[in-house]
PDB file of C-alpha atoms in Angstrom:
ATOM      1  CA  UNK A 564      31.418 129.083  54.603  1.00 97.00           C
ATOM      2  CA  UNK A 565      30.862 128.923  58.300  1.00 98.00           C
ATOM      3  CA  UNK A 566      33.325 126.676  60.314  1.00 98.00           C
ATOM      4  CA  UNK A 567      33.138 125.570  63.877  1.00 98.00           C
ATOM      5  CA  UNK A 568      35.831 124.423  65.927  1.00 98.00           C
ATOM      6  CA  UNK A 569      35.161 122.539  68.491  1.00 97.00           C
ATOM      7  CA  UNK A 570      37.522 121.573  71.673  1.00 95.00           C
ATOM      8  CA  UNK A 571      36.069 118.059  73.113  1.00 94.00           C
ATOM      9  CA  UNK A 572      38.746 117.751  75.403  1.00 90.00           C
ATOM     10  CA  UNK A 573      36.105 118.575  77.909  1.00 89.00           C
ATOM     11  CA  UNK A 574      33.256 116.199  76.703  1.00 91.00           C
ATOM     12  CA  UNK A 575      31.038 118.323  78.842  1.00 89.00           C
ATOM     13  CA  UNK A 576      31.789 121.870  76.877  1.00 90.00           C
ATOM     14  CA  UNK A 577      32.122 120.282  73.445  1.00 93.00           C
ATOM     15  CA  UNK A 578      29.096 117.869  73.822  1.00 95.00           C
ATOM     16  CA  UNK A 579      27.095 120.785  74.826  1.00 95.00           C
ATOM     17  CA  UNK A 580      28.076 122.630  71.912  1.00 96.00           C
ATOM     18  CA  UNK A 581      27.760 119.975  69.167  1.00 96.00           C
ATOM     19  CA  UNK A 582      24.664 119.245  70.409  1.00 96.00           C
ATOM     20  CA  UNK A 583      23.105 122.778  70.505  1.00 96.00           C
ATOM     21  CA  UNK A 584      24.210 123.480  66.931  1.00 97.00           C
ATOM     22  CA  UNK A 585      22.433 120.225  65.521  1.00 97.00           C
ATOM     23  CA  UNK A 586      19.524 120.975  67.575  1.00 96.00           C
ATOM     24  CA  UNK A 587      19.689 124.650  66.043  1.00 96.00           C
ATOM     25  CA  UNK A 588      20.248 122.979  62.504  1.00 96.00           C
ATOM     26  CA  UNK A 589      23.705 125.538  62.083  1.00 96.00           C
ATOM     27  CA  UNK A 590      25.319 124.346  59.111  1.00 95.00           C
ATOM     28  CA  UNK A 591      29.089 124.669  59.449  1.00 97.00           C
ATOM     29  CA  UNK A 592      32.139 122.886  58.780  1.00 98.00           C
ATOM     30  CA  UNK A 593      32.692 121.476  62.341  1.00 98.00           C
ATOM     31  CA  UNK A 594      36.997 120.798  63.271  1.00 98.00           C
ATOM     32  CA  UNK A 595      36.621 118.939  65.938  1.00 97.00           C
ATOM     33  CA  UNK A 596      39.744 119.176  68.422  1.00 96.00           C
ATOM     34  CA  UNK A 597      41.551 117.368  71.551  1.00 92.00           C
ATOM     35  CA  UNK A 598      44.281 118.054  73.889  1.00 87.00           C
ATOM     36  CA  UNK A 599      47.373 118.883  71.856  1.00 88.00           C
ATOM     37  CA  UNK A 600      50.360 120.502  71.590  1.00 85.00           C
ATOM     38  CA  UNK A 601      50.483 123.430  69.560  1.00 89.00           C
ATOM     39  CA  UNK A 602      46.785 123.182  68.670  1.00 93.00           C
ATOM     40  CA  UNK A 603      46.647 127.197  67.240  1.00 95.00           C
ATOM     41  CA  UNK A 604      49.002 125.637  64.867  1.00 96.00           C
ATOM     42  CA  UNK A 605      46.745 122.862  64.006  1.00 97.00           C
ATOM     43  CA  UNK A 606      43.723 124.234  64.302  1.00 98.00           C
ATOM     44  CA  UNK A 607      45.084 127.144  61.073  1.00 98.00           C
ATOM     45  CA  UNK A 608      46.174 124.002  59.036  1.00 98.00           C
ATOM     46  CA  UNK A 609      42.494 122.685  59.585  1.00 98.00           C
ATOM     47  CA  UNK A 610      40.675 125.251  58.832  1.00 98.00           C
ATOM     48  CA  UNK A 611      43.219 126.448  55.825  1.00 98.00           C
ATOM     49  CA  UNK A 612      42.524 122.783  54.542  1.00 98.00           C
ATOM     50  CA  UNK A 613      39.034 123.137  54.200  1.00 98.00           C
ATOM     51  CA  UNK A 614      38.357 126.817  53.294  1.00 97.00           C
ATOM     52  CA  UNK A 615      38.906 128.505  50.097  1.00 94.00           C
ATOM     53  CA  UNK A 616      40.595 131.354  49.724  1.00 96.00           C
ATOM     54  CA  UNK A 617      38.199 134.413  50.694  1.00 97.00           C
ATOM     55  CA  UNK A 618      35.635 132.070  51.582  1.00 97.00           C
ATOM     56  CA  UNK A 619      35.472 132.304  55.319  1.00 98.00           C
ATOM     57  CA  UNK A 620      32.276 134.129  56.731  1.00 98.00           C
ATOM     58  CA  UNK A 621      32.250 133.382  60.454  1.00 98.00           C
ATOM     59  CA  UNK A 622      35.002 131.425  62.331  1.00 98.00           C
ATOM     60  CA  UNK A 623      33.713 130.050  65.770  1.00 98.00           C
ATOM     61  CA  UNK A 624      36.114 128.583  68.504  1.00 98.00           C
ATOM     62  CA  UNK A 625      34.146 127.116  71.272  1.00 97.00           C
ATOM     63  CA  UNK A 626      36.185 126.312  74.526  1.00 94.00           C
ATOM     64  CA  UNK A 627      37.055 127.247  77.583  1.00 93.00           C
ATOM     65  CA  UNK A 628      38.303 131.141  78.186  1.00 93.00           C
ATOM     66  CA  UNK A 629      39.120 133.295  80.494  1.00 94.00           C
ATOM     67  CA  UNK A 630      40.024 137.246  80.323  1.00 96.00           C
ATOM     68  CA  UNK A 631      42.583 137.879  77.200  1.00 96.00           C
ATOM     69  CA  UNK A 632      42.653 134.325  76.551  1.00 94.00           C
ATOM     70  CA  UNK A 633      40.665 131.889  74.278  1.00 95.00           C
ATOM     71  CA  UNK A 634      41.550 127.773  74.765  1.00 93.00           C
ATOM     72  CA  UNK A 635      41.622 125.807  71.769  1.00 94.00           C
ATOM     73  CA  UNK A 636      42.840 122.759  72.414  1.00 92.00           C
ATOM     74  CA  UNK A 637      42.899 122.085  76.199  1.00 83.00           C
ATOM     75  CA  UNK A 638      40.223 121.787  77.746  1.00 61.00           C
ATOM     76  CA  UNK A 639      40.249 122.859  81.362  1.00 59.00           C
ATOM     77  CA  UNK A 640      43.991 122.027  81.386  1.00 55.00           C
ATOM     78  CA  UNK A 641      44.404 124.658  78.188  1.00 51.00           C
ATOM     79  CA  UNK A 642      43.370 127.327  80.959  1.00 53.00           C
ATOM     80  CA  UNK A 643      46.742 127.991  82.787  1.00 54.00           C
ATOM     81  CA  UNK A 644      50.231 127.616  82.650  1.00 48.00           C
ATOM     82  CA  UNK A 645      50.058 126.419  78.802  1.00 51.00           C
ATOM     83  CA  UNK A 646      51.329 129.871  77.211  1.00 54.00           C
ATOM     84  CA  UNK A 647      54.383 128.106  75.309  1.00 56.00           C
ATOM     85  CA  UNK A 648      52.364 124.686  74.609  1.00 70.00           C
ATOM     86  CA  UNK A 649      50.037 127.299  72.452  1.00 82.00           C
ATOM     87  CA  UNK A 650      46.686 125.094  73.599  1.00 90.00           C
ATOM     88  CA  UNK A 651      45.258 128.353  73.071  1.00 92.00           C
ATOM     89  CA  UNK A 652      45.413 131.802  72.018  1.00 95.00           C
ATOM     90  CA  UNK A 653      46.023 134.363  74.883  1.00 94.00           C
ATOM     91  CA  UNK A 654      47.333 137.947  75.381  1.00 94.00           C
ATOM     92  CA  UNK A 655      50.565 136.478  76.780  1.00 91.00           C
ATOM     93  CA  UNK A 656      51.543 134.464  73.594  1.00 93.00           C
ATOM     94  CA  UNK A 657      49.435 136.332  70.809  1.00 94.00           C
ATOM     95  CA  UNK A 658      53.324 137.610  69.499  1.00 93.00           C
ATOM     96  CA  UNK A 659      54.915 134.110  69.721  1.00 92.00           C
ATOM     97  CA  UNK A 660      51.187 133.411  67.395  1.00 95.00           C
ATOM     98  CA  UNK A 661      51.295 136.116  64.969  1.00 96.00           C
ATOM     99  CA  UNK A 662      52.892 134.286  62.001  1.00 97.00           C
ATOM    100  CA  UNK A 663      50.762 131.432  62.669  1.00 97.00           C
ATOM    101  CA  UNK A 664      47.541 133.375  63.013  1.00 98.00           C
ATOM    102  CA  UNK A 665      48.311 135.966  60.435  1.00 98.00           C
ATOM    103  CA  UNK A 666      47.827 132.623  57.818  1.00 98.00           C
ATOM    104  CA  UNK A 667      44.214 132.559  58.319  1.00 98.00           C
ATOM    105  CA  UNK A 668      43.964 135.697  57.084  1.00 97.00           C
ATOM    106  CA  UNK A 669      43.562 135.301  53.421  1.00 96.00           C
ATOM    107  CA  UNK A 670      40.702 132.554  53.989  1.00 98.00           C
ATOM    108  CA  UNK A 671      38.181 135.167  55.752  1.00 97.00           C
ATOM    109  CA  UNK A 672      35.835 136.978  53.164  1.00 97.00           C
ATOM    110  CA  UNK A 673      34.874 140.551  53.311  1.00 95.00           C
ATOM    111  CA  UNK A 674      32.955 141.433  56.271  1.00 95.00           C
ATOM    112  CA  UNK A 675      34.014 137.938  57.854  1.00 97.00           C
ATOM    113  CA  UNK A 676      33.915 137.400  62.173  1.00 98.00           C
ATOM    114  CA  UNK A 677      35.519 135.469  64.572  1.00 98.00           C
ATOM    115  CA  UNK A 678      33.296 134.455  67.673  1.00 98.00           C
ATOM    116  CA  UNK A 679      35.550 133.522  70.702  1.00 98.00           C
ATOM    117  CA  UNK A 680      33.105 131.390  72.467  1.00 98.00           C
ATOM    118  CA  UNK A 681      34.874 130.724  75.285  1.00 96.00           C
ATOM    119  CA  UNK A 682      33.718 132.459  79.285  1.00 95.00           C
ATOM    120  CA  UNK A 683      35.052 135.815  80.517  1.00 97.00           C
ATOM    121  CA  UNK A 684      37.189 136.347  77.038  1.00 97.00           C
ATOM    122  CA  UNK A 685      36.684 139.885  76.208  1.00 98.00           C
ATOM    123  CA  UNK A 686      36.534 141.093  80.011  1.00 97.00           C
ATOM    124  CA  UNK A 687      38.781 143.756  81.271  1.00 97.00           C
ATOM    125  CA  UNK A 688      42.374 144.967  79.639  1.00 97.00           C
ATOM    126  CA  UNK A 689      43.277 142.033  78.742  1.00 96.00           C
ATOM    127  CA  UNK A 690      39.948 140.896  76.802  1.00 97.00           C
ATOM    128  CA  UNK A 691      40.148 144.228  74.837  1.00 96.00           C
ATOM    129  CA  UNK A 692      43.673 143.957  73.705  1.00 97.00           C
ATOM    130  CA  UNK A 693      42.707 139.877  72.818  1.00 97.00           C
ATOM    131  CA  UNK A 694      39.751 140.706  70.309  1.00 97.00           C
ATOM    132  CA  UNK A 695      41.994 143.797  69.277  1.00 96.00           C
ATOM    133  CA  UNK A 696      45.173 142.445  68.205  1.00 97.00           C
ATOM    134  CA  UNK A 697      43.106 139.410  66.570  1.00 98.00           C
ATOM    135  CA  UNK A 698      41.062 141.762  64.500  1.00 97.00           C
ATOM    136  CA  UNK A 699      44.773 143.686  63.657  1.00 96.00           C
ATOM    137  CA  UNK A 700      45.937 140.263  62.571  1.00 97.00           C
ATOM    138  CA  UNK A 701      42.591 138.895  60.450  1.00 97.00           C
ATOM    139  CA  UNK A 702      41.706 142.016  59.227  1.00 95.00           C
ATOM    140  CA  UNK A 703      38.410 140.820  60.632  1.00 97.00           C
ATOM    141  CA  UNK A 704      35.289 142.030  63.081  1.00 97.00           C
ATOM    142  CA  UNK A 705      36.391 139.822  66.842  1.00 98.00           C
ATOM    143  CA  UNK A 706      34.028 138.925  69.125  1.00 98.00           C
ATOM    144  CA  UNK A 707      33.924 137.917  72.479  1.00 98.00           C
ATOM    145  CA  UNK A 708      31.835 137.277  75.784  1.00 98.00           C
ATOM    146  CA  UNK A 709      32.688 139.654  78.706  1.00 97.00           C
ATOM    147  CA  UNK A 710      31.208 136.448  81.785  1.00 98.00           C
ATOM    148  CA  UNK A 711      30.472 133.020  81.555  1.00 96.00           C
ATOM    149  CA  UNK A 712      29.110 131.555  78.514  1.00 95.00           C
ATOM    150  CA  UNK A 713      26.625 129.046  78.486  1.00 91.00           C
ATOM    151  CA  UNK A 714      24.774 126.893  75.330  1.00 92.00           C
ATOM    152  CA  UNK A 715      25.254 128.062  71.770  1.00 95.00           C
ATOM    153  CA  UNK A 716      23.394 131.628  72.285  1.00 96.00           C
ATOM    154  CA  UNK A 717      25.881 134.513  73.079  1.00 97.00           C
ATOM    155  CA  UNK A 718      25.392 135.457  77.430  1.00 97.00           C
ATOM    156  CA  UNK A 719      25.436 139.196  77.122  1.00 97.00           C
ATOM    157  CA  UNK A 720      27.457 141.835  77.517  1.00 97.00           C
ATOM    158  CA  UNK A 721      29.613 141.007  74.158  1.00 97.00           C
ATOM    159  CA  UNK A 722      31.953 142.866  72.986  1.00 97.00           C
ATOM    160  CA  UNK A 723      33.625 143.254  69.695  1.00 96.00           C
ATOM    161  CA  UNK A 724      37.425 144.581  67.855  1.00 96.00           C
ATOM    162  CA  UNK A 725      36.706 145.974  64.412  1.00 95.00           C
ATOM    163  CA  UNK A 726      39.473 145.963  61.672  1.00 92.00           C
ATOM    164  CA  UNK A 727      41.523 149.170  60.656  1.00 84.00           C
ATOM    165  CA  UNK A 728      41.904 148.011  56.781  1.00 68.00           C
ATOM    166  CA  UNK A 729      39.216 145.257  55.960  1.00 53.00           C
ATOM    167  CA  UNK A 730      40.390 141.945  54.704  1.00 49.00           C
ATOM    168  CA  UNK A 731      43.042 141.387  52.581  1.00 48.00           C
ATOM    169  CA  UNK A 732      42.363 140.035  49.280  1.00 46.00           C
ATOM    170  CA  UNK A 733      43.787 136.829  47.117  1.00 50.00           C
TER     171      UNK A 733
END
């Protein structure tokens, strides 16, 4: 199972998106999203809702980013100051997250990836100790764009976190 969520609080990012995977013919399970509160939180419960245990191949979140930090549900107003409002999942909050994010764990399969989609995520320190600590928590391969992103095809450089132990079983 491939899953998509999307973040249409910016109509213009999430438009874009949904469009370029029809156009592409990508079947996924699409979670659509919009400017929320504690949309990490939401976002898990979505995506634990729909995928079965294991069953997770590639988890893509498609928003706006910047370096160590991957909006989920914010839009451009999920960029700054939102750390404690979790909109998003960042280097600043990733420990106030773990519990939350450590959930999804048991719904990736073996080999499974998570695709940050979001501009600038992976770039610098910060970026590195993102995809890092996400791949610690998943047990997962992270990846993530190092500039601006742009359509459904990855802008290169991208870089990836691979896990120490694999994923965990059921």
């Amino acid at each position: 199972m491939d899953i998509d969520v999307i973040d249409m609080e910016d109509p213009a990012v999430g438009n874009d998106c949904a469009t370029g995977l029809d156009r592409r013919g990508v079947r996924s399970t699409r979670i659509v999203m919009y400017g929320m509160c504690n949309g990490v939180g939401q976002m898990v419960q979505d995506i634990l809702a729909v995928a079965p245990c294991g069953g997770l191949n590639v988890l893509r979140i498609w928003s706006h980013g910047r370096p160590g930090g991957q909006t989920v549900s914010g839009g451009l107003a999920g960029e700054e100051g939102r750390v404690m409002h979790w909109t998003g999942i960042s280097v600043a909050n990733i420990g106030q997250l773990q519990d939350t994010l450590a959930r999804l764990r048991r719904a990736f399969a073996p080999g499974a990836r998570v695709e940050l989609r979001g501009c600038s995520v992976a770039e610098g320190n910060q970026g590195e100790q993102l995809l890092t600590r996400l791949s610690q928590i998943w047990g997962v391969t992270v990846q993530g764009g190092t500039v601006s992103q742009t359509g459904i095809d990855w802008v290169p450089p991208v870089h990836q976190a691979d896990p120490p132990n694999g994923a965990m079983s059921c």
